[in-house]
Amino acid sequence: MSNSSDPFPKTTDECTRILKLIILSIESPFSYRRMQAQNLLDQLCERRCKKALKWLNEKYHTHPMPHVRLLARKAREYESKLDR
Protein backbone atom coordinates (compact mmCIF):
# COMPACT_ATOMS: atom_id res chain seq x y z
CA MET A 1 0.00 0.00 0.00
CA SER A 2 2.21 2.75 -1.26
CA ASN A 3 0.95 6.25 -0.69
CA SER A 4 4.07 7.93 -2.02
CA SER A 5 2.22 8.98 -5.19
CA ASP A 6 0.21 11.43 -3.07
CA PRO A 7 1.52 14.97 -3.21
CA PHE A 8 3.63 15.96 -0.25
CA PRO A 9 2.45 18.82 1.96
CA LYS A 10 3.71 22.31 1.30
CA THR A 11 6.47 22.75 3.85
CA THR A 12 10.15 23.64 4.02
CA ASP A 13 12.67 21.90 1.80
CA GLU A 14 14.30 20.30 4.84
CA CYS A 15 11.00 18.89 6.12
CA THR A 16 10.13 17.57 2.67
CA ARG A 17 13.54 15.94 2.33
CA ILE A 18 13.19 14.15 5.67
CA LEU A 19 9.62 13.13 4.86
CA LYS A 20 10.72 11.57 1.57
CA LEU A 21 13.49 9.68 3.37
CA ILE A 22 10.95 8.35 5.87
CA ILE A 23 8.72 7.11 3.04
CA LEU A 24 11.66 5.37 1.39
CA SER A 25 12.67 3.84 4.70
CA ILE A 26 9.28 2.41 5.64
CA GLU A 27 8.70 1.03 2.15
CA SER A 28 12.12 -0.61 2.04
CA PRO A 29 12.28 -4.41 2.20
CA PHE A 30 15.33 -4.12 4.48
CA SER A 31 14.62 -4.01 8.20
CA TYR A 32 17.58 -1.76 9.01
CA ARG A 33 16.14 0.90 6.68
CA ARG A 34 12.73 0.64 8.34
CA MET A 35 14.40 1.16 11.72
CA GLN A 36 15.95 4.39 10.40
CA ALA A 37 12.45 5.79 9.94
CA GLN A 38 12.11 6.36 13.70
CA ASN A 39 15.29 8.45 13.79
CA LEU A 40 14.06 10.45 10.82
CA LEU A 41 10.72 10.96 12.54
CA ASP A 42 12.59 12.36 15.54
CA GLN A 43 14.29 14.81 13.15
CA LEU A 44 10.90 15.98 11.86
CA CYS A 45 9.87 16.75 15.41
CA GLU A 46 13.15 18.51 16.22
CA ARG A 47 12.74 20.71 13.16
CA ARG A 48 9.09 21.39 14.08
CA CYS A 49 7.75 19.98 10.78
CA LYS A 50 4.15 19.87 11.92
CA LYS A 51 2.60 19.60 8.45
CA ALA A 52 4.86 16.68 7.56
CA LEU A 53 4.00 14.88 10.81
CA LYS A 54 0.29 15.38 10.21
CA TRP A 55 0.60 14.16 6.62
CA LEU A 56 2.46 11.01 7.75
CA ASN A 57 -0.26 10.17 10.23
CA GLU A 58 -3.07 10.79 7.77
CA LYS A 59 -1.51 8.73 4.98
CA TYR A 60 -0.14 5.80 6.97
CA HIS A 61 -2.40 5.28 10.01
CA THR A 62 -4.28 2.48 8.20
CA HIS A 63 -1.24 0.86 6.57
CA PRO A 64 -1.32 -2.97 6.66
CA MET A 65 2.13 -3.24 8.29
CA PRO A 66 2.10 -2.79 12.10
CA HIS A 67 5.47 -1.01 12.23
CA VAL A 68 4.18 1.61 9.78
CA ARG A 69 0.99 2.17 11.77
CA LEU A 70 3.12 2.55 14.89
CA LEU A 71 5.25 5.15 13.12
CA ALA A 72 2.09 7.03 12.07
CA ARG A 73 0.84 6.98 15.66
CA LYS A 74 4.19 8.35 16.83
CA ALA A 75 3.94 11.12 14.21
CA ARG A 76 0.54 12.06 15.66
CA GLU A 77 2.03 12.15 19.17
CA TYR A 78 4.85 14.41 17.99
CA GLU A 79 2.39 16.70 16.23
CA SER A 80 0.33 16.98 19.41
CA LYS A 81 3.50 17.70 21.37
CA LEU A 82 4.29 20.61 19.02
CA ASP A 83 0.81 22.07 19.66
CA ARG A 84 1.60 22.53 23.34
mmCIF file of N, CA, C and O in Angstrom:
data_model
loop_
_atom_site.group_PDB
_atom_site.id
_atom_site.type_symbol
_atom_site.label_atom_id
_atom_site.label_comp_id
_atom_site.label_asym_id
_atom_site.label_seq_id
_atom_site.Cartn_x
_atom_site.Cartn_y
_atom_site.Cartn_z
ATOM 1 N N MET A 1 0.845 -1.182 0.000
ATOM 2 C CA MET A 1 0.000 0.000 0.000
ATOM 3 C C MET A 1 0.880 1.231 0.000
ATOM 4 O O MET A 1 1.179 1.820 1.020
ATOM 5 N N SER A 2 1.326 1.600 -1.145
ATOM 6 C CA SER A 2 2.212 2.748 -1.259
ATOM 7 C C SER A 2 1.402 4.013 -1.454
ATOM 8 O O SER A 2 0.595 4.119 -2.367
ATOM 9 N N ASN A 3 1.635 4.962 -0.586
ATOM 10 C CA ASN A 3 0.947 6.246 -0.689
ATOM 11 C C ASN A 3 1.891 7.329 -1.174
ATOM 12 O O ASN A 3 1.590 8.498 -1.108
ATOM 13 N N SER A 4 3.076 6.936 -1.640
ATOM 14 C CA SER A 4 4.073 7.926 -2.020
ATOM 15 C C SER A 4 3.694 8.688 -3.283
ATOM 16 O O SER A 4 4.306 9.675 -3.616
ATOM 17 N N SER A 5 2.661 8.241 -4.011
ATOM 18 C CA SER A 5 2.222 8.981 -5.189
ATOM 19 C C SER A 5 1.405 10.211 -4.796
ATOM 20 O O SER A 5 1.177 11.081 -5.621
ATOM 21 N N ASP A 6 0.942 10.266 -3.548
ATOM 22 C CA ASP A 6 0.209 11.431 -3.073
ATOM 23 C C ASP A 6 1.161 12.611 -3.000
ATOM 24 O O ASP A 6 2.329 12.452 -2.681
ATOM 25 N N PRO A 7 0.644 13.799 -3.304
ATOM 26 C CA PRO A 7 1.519 14.970 -3.212
ATOM 27 C C PRO A 7 1.916 15.228 -1.758
ATOM 28 O O PRO A 7 1.136 15.039 -0.849
ATOM 29 N N PHE A 8 3.151 15.639 -1.587
ATOM 30 C CA PHE A 8 3.632 15.963 -0.254
ATOM 31 C C PHE A 8 3.067 17.309 0.180
ATOM 32 O O PHE A 8 2.751 18.154 -0.653
ATOM 33 N N PRO A 9 2.979 17.525 1.480
ATOM 34 C CA PRO A 9 2.453 18.819 1.962
ATOM 35 C C PRO A 9 3.418 19.954 1.636
ATOM 36 O O PRO A 9 4.618 19.745 1.481
ATOM 37 N N LYS A 10 2.882 21.131 1.524
ATOM 38 C CA LYS A 10 3.708 22.314 1.304
ATOM 39 C C LYS A 10 4.386 22.656 2.626
ATOM 40 O O LYS A 10 3.745 23.028 3.597
ATOM 41 N N THR A 11 5.689 22.491 2.640
ATOM 42 C CA THR A 11 6.471 22.751 3.846
ATOM 43 C C THR A 11 7.892 23.128 3.423
ATOM 44 O O THR A 11 8.151 23.283 2.232
ATOM 45 N N THR A 12 8.783 23.259 4.365
ATOM 46 C CA THR A 12 10.153 23.642 4.023
ATOM 47 C C THR A 12 10.850 22.528 3.251
ATOM 48 O O THR A 12 10.454 21.367 3.324
ATOM 49 N N ASP A 13 11.896 22.887 2.558
ATOM 50 C CA ASP A 13 12.670 21.898 1.797
ATOM 51 C C ASP A 13 13.247 20.826 2.719
ATOM 52 O O ASP A 13 13.271 19.646 2.369
ATOM 53 N N GLU A 14 13.721 21.246 3.883
ATOM 54 C CA GLU A 14 14.303 20.297 4.835
ATOM 55 C C GLU A 14 13.254 19.298 5.333
ATOM 56 O O GLU A 14 13.515 18.097 5.395
ATOM 57 N N CYS A 15 12.070 19.784 5.661
ATOM 58 C CA CYS A 15 11.003 18.893 6.121
ATOM 59 C C CYS A 15 10.590 17.928 5.016
ATOM 60 O O CYS A 15 10.385 16.739 5.267
ATOM 61 N N THR A 16 10.486 18.425 3.802
ATOM 62 C CA THR A 16 10.126 17.570 2.672
ATOM 63 C C THR A 16 11.194 16.516 2.424
ATOM 64 O O THR A 16 10.876 15.347 2.174
ATOM 65 N N ARG A 17 12.440 16.888 2.531
ATOM 66 C CA ARG A 17 13.541 15.942 2.329
ATOM 67 C C ARG A 17 13.476 14.815 3.356
ATOM 68 O O ARG A 17 13.576 13.634 3.013
ATOM 69 N N ILE A 18 13.272 15.159 4.611
ATOM 70 C CA ILE A 18 13.190 14.153 5.670
ATOM 71 C C ILE A 18 11.965 13.272 5.464
ATOM 72 O O ILE A 18 12.032 12.046 5.617
ATOM 73 N N LEU A 19 10.850 13.882 5.099
ATOM 74 C CA LEU A 19 9.621 13.128 4.861
ATOM 75 C C LEU A 19 9.818 12.101 3.745
ATOM 76 O O LEU A 19 9.427 10.942 3.873
ATOM 77 N N LYS A 20 10.459 12.499 2.683
ATOM 78 C CA LYS A 20 10.724 11.570 1.575
ATOM 79 C C LYS A 20 11.627 10.426 2.019
ATOM 80 O O LYS A 20 11.426 9.274 1.625
ATOM 81 N N LEU A 21 12.606 10.730 2.849
ATOM 82 C CA LEU A 21 13.491 9.680 3.372
ATOM 83 C C LEU A 21 12.726 8.704 4.266
ATOM 84 O O LEU A 21 12.982 7.495 4.247
ATOM 85 N N ILE A 22 11.776 9.220 5.028
ATOM 86 C CA ILE A 22 10.947 8.347 5.867
ATOM 87 C C ILE A 22 10.130 7.404 4.991
ATOM 88 O O ILE A 22 10.072 6.193 5.251
ATOM 89 N N ILE A 23 9.526 7.933 3.943
ATOM 90 C CA ILE A 23 8.716 7.105 3.044
ATOM 91 C C ILE A 23 9.583 6.011 2.426
ATOM 92 O O ILE A 23 9.188 4.844 2.388
ATOM 93 N N LEU A 24 10.760 6.379 1.953
ATOM 94 C CA LEU A 24 11.664 5.374 1.385
ATOM 95 C C LEU A 24 12.061 4.330 2.421
ATOM 96 O O LEU A 24 12.160 3.136 2.109
ATOM 97 N N SER A 25 12.262 4.762 3.643
ATOM 98 C CA SER A 25 12.669 3.839 4.704
ATOM 99 C C SER A 25 11.568 2.850 5.064
ATOM 100 O O SER A 25 11.826 1.656 5.205
ATOM 101 N N ILE A 26 10.346 3.324 5.217
ATOM 102 C CA ILE A 26 9.276 2.410 5.638
ATOM 103 C C ILE A 26 8.832 1.490 4.507
ATOM 104 O O ILE A 26 8.299 0.420 4.768
ATOM 105 N N GLU A 27 9.071 1.891 3.272
ATOM 106 C CA GLU A 27 8.700 1.034 2.150
ATOM 107 C C GLU A 27 9.837 0.103 1.728
ATOM 108 O O GLU A 27 9.655 -0.732 0.854
ATOM 109 N N SER A 28 10.969 0.219 2.364
ATOM 110 C CA SER A 28 12.120 -0.609 2.040
ATOM 111 C C SER A 28 11.904 -2.051 2.519
ATOM 112 O O SER A 28 11.342 -2.282 3.590
ATOM 113 N N PRO A 29 12.380 -3.012 1.753
ATOM 114 C CA PRO A 29 12.283 -4.406 2.202
ATOM 115 C C PRO A 29 13.325 -4.755 3.271
ATOM 116 O O PRO A 29 13.260 -5.813 3.876
ATOM 117 N N PHE A 30 14.261 -3.868 3.518
ATOM 118 C CA PHE A 30 15.329 -4.115 4.485
ATOM 119 C C PHE A 30 14.958 -3.561 5.855
ATOM 120 O O PHE A 30 14.631 -2.387 5.993
ATOM 121 N N SER A 31 15.049 -4.412 6.864
ATOM 122 C CA SER A 31 14.619 -4.009 8.205
ATOM 123 C C SER A 31 15.462 -2.875 8.776
ATOM 124 O O SER A 31 14.941 -2.018 9.481
ATOM 125 N N TYR A 32 16.756 -2.845 8.464
ATOM 126 C CA TYR A 32 17.584 -1.765 9.015
ATOM 127 C C TYR A 32 17.144 -0.409 8.478
ATOM 128 O O TYR A 32 17.230 0.595 9.175
ATOM 129 N N ARG A 33 16.645 -0.357 7.236
ATOM 130 C CA ARG A 33 16.138 0.902 6.677
ATOM 131 C C ARG A 33 14.837 1.308 7.369
ATOM 132 O O ARG A 33 14.596 2.485 7.630
ATOM 133 N N ARG A 34 13.992 0.328 7.660
ATOM 134 C CA ARG A 34 12.730 0.636 8.343
ATOM 135 C C ARG A 34 13.007 1.168 9.742
ATOM 136 O O ARG A 34 12.287 2.040 10.228
ATOM 137 N N MET A 35 14.055 0.675 10.388
ATOM 138 C CA MET A 35 14.403 1.161 11.721
ATOM 139 C C MET A 35 14.897 2.606 11.663
ATOM 140 O O MET A 35 14.734 3.359 12.622
ATOM 141 N N GLN A 36 15.481 3.006 10.551
ATOM 142 C CA GLN A 36 15.952 4.386 10.403
ATOM 143 C C GLN A 36 14.789 5.375 10.387
ATOM 144 O O GLN A 36 14.965 6.550 10.701
ATOM 145 N N ALA A 37 13.620 4.903 10.034
ATOM 146 C CA ALA A 37 12.451 5.786 9.945
ATOM 147 C C ALA A 37 12.166 6.467 11.281
ATOM 148 O O ALA A 37 11.774 7.633 11.312
ATOM 149 N N GLN A 38 12.349 5.761 12.384
ATOM 150 C CA GLN A 38 12.109 6.365 13.701
ATOM 151 C C GLN A 38 13.059 7.530 13.955
ATOM 152 O O GLN A 38 12.649 8.581 14.437
ATOM 153 N N ASN A 39 14.327 7.366 13.610
ATOM 154 C CA ASN A 39 15.292 8.455 13.788
ATOM 155 C C ASN A 39 14.920 9.648 12.913
ATOM 156 O O ASN A 39 15.046 10.809 13.331
ATOM 157 N N LEU A 40 14.471 9.371 11.711
ATOM 158 C CA LEU A 40 14.058 10.449 10.816
ATOM 159 C C LEU A 40 12.812 11.143 11.351
ATOM 160 O O LEU A 40 12.677 12.368 11.250
ATOM 161 N N LEU A 41 11.913 10.371 11.943
ATOM 162 C CA LEU A 41 10.715 10.958 12.543
ATOM 163 C C LEU A 41 11.104 11.896 13.683
ATOM 164 O O LEU A 41 10.532 12.982 13.822
ATOM 165 N N ASP A 42 12.083 11.493 14.470
ATOM 166 C CA ASP A 42 12.586 12.362 15.541
ATOM 167 C C ASP A 42 13.114 13.682 14.965
ATOM 168 O O ASP A 42 12.904 14.750 15.543
ATOM 169 N N GLN A 43 13.775 13.603 13.800
ATOM 170 C CA GLN A 43 14.289 14.813 13.153
ATOM 171 C C GLN A 43 13.158 15.733 12.717
ATOM 172 O O GLN A 43 13.274 16.960 12.822
ATOM 173 N N LEU A 44 12.059 15.150 12.234
ATOM 174 C CA LEU A 44 10.902 15.979 11.858
ATOM 175 C C LEU A 44 10.391 16.750 13.067
ATOM 176 O O LEU A 44 10.050 17.924 12.958
ATOM 177 N N CYS A 45 10.345 16.086 14.197
ATOM 178 C CA CYS A 45 9.869 16.749 15.413
ATOM 179 C C CYS A 45 10.843 17.837 15.851
ATOM 180 O O CYS A 45 10.428 18.943 16.189
ATOM 181 N N GLU A 46 12.133 17.530 15.824
ATOM 182 C CA GLU A 46 13.150 18.511 16.224
ATOM 183 C C GLU A 46 13.097 19.765 15.356
ATOM 184 O O GLU A 46 13.339 20.870 15.834
ATOM 185 N N ARG A 47 12.793 19.578 14.091
ATOM 186 C CA ARG A 47 12.739 20.712 13.162
ATOM 187 C C ARG A 47 11.339 21.336 13.090
ATOM 188 O O ARG A 47 11.092 22.216 12.270
ATOM 189 N N ARG A 48 10.445 20.842 13.948
ATOM 190 C CA ARG A 48 9.090 21.390 14.075
ATOM 191 C C ARG A 48 8.331 21.337 12.741
ATOM 192 O O ARG A 48 7.667 22.290 12.343
ATOM 193 N N CYS A 49 8.411 20.194 12.073
ATOM 194 C CA CYS A 49 7.755 19.981 10.777
ATOM 195 C C CYS A 49 6.347 19.434 11.000
ATOM 196 O O CYS A 49 6.035 18.273 10.722
ATOM 197 N N LYS A 50 5.489 20.282 11.522
ATOM 198 C CA LYS A 50 4.152 19.873 11.916
ATOM 199 C C LYS A 50 3.312 19.363 10.744
ATOM 200 O O LYS A 50 2.611 18.355 10.863
ATOM 201 N N LYS A 51 3.376 20.032 9.613
ATOM 202 C CA LYS A 51 2.596 19.600 8.449
ATOM 203 C C LYS A 51 3.037 18.219 7.973
ATOM 204 O O LYS A 51 2.210 17.393 7.599
ATOM 205 N N ALA A 52 4.331 17.977 7.996
ATOM 206 C CA ALA A 52 4.859 16.679 7.564
ATOM 207 C C ALA A 52 4.420 15.579 8.529
ATOM 208 O O ALA A 52 4.054 14.475 8.106
ATOM 209 N N LEU A 53 4.439 15.857 9.821
ATOM 210 C CA LEU A 53 4.005 14.883 10.811
ATOM 211 C C LEU A 53 2.524 14.564 10.634
ATOM 212 O O LEU A 53 2.123 13.392 10.673
ATOM 213 N N LYS A 54 1.732 15.586 10.418
ATOM 214 C CA LYS A 54 0.294 15.381 10.214
ATOM 215 C C LYS A 54 0.047 14.557 8.952
ATOM 216 O O LYS A 54 -0.769 13.641 8.947
ATOM 217 N N TRP A 55 0.752 14.874 7.884
ATOM 218 C CA TRP A 55 0.604 14.159 6.620
ATOM 219 C C TRP A 55 0.946 12.681 6.795
ATOM 220 O O TRP A 55 0.233 11.814 6.307
ATOM 221 N N LEU A 56 2.050 12.400 7.501
ATOM 222 C CA LEU A 56 2.460 11.015 7.745
ATOM 223 C C LEU A 56 1.363 10.241 8.461
ATOM 224 O O LEU A 56 1.044 9.116 8.089
ATOM 225 N N ASN A 57 0.805 10.833 9.487
ATOM 226 C CA ASN A 57 -0.257 10.166 10.233
ATOM 227 C C ASN A 57 -1.478 9.933 9.350
ATOM 228 O O ASN A 57 -2.032 8.825 9.332
ATOM 229 N N GLU A 58 -1.887 10.928 8.614
ATOM 230 C CA GLU A 58 -3.072 10.794 7.766
ATOM 231 C C GLU A 58 -2.903 9.730 6.689
ATOM 232 O O GLU A 58 -3.827 8.979 6.394
ATOM 233 N N LYS A 59 -1.734 9.654 6.093
ATOM 234 C CA LYS A 59 -1.506 8.734 4.980
ATOM 235 C C LYS A 59 -1.190 7.309 5.411
ATOM 236 O O LYS A 59 -1.446 6.373 4.661
ATOM 237 N N TYR A 60 -0.642 7.122 6.588
ATOM 238 C CA TYR A 60 -0.144 5.803 6.970
ATOM 239 C C TYR A 60 -0.805 5.195 8.204
ATOM 240 O O TYR A 60 -0.435 4.092 8.607
ATOM 241 N N HIS A 61 -1.803 5.847 8.795
ATOM 242 C CA HIS A 61 -2.402 5.281 10.010
ATOM 243 C C HIS A 61 -3.195 4.000 9.759
ATOM 244 O O HIS A 61 -3.460 3.247 10.692
ATOM 245 N N THR A 62 -3.558 3.716 8.519
ATOM 246 C CA THR A 62 -4.279 2.482 8.198
ATOM 247 C C THR A 62 -3.432 1.509 7.375
ATOM 248 O O THR A 62 -3.949 0.567 6.788
ATOM 249 N N HIS A 63 -2.145 1.720 7.343
ATOM 250 C CA HIS A 63 -1.240 0.859 6.574
ATOM 251 C C HIS A 63 -1.317 -0.576 7.103
ATOM 252 O O HIS A 63 -1.477 -0.791 8.297
ATOM 253 N N PRO A 64 -1.205 -1.580 6.216
ATOM 254 C CA PRO A 64 -1.320 -2.974 6.663
ATOM 255 C C PRO A 64 -0.159 -3.458 7.549
ATOM 256 O O PRO A 64 -0.326 -4.419 8.302
ATOM 257 N N MET A 65 0.985 -2.809 7.488
ATOM 258 C CA MET A 65 2.131 -3.244 8.294
ATOM 259 C C MET A 65 2.098 -2.573 9.675
ATOM 260 O O MET A 65 2.022 -1.341 9.763
ATOM 261 N N PRO A 66 2.176 -3.367 10.741
ATOM 262 C CA PRO A 66 2.103 -2.795 12.099
ATOM 263 C C PRO A 66 3.179 -1.757 12.399
ATOM 264 O O PRO A 66 2.904 -0.757 13.052
ATOM 265 N N HIS A 67 4.412 -1.974 11.921
ATOM 266 C CA HIS A 67 5.475 -1.011 12.227
ATOM 267 C C HIS A 67 5.213 0.348 11.574
ATOM 268 O O HIS A 67 5.594 1.375 12.108
ATOM 269 N N VAL A 68 4.509 0.351 10.452
ATOM 270 C CA VAL A 68 4.185 1.610 9.782
ATOM 271 C C VAL A 68 3.061 2.322 10.531
ATOM 272 O O VAL A 68 3.109 3.541 10.722
ATOM 273 N N ARG A 69 2.065 1.563 10.979
ATOM 274 C CA ARG A 69 0.987 2.171 11.771
ATOM 275 C C ARG A 69 1.538 2.753 13.072
ATOM 276 O O ARG A 69 1.118 3.821 13.515
ATOM 277 N N LEU A 70 2.494 2.054 13.669
ATOM 278 C CA LEU A 70 3.123 2.546 14.889
ATOM 279 C C LEU A 70 3.869 3.859 14.623
ATOM 280 O O LEU A 70 3.789 4.800 15.409
ATOM 281 N N LEU A 71 4.547 3.930 13.498
ATOM 282 C CA LEU A 71 5.247 5.153 13.120
ATOM 283 C C LEU A 71 4.246 6.302 12.912
ATOM 284 O O LEU A 71 4.487 7.428 13.339
ATOM 285 N N ALA A 72 3.116 6.009 12.283
ATOM 286 C CA ALA A 72 2.085 7.025 12.066
ATOM 287 C C ALA A 72 1.527 7.514 13.401
ATOM 288 O O ALA A 72 1.298 8.716 13.589
ATOM 289 N N ARG A 73 1.336 6.609 14.339
ATOM 290 C CA ARG A 73 0.842 6.981 15.659
ATOM 291 C C ARG A 73 1.858 7.873 16.376
ATOM 292 O O ARG A 73 1.501 8.867 17.016
ATOM 293 N N LYS A 74 3.135 7.532 16.219
ATOM 294 C CA LYS A 74 4.193 8.346 16.831
ATOM 295 C C LYS A 74 4.224 9.745 16.196
ATOM 296 O O LYS A 74 4.424 10.743 16.895
ATOM 297 N N ALA A 75 4.002 9.816 14.891
ATOM 298 C CA ALA A 75 3.942 11.116 14.210
ATOM 299 C C ALA A 75 2.814 11.965 14.787
ATOM 300 O O ALA A 75 2.974 13.168 14.997
ATOM 301 N N ARG A 76 1.666 11.329 15.059
ATOM 302 C CA ARG A 76 0.536 12.057 15.660
ATOM 303 C C ARG A 76 0.908 12.561 17.051
ATOM 304 O O ARG A 76 0.573 13.701 17.422
ATOM 305 N N GLU A 77 1.599 11.729 17.833
ATOM 306 C CA GLU A 77 2.026 12.148 19.173
ATOM 307 C C GLU A 77 2.974 13.347 19.092
ATOM 308 O O GLU A 77 2.851 14.289 19.873
ATOM 309 N N TYR A 78 3.918 13.289 18.159
ATOM 310 C CA TYR A 78 4.854 14.407 17.993
ATOM 311 C C TYR A 78 4.125 15.679 17.559
ATOM 312 O O TYR A 78 4.444 16.772 18.036
ATOM 313 N N GLU A 79 3.170 15.534 16.666
ATOM 314 C CA GLU A 79 2.390 16.698 16.226
ATOM 315 C C GLU A 79 1.649 17.312 17.393
ATOM 316 O O GLU A 79 1.649 18.539 17.571
ATOM 317 N N SER A 80 1.042 16.489 18.222
ATOM 318 C CA SER A 80 0.330 16.985 19.408
ATOM 319 C C SER A 80 1.294 17.681 20.367
ATOM 320 O O SER A 80 0.961 18.706 20.955
ATOM 321 N N LYS A 81 2.481 17.116 20.489
ATOM 322 C CA LYS A 81 3.498 17.698 21.369
ATOM 323 C C LYS A 81 3.889 19.106 20.891
ATOM 324 O O LYS A 81 4.095 20.009 21.692
ATOM 325 N N LEU A 82 3.937 19.294 19.573
ATOM 326 C CA LEU A 82 4.293 20.610 19.025
ATOM 327 C C LEU A 82 3.185 21.637 19.220
ATOM 328 O O LEU A 82 3.435 22.834 19.206
ATOM 329 N N ASP A 83 1.945 21.162 19.419
ATOM 330 C CA ASP A 83 0.815 22.071 19.657
ATOM 331 C C ASP A 83 0.884 22.701 21.055
ATOM 332 O O ASP A 83 0.318 23.758 21.272
ATOM 333 N N ARG A 84 1.552 22.031 21.954
ATOM 334 C CA ARG A 84 1.599 22.533 23.343
ATOM 335 C C ARG A 84 2.553 23.672 23.502
ATOM 336 O O ARG A 84 3.415 23.984 22.826
#
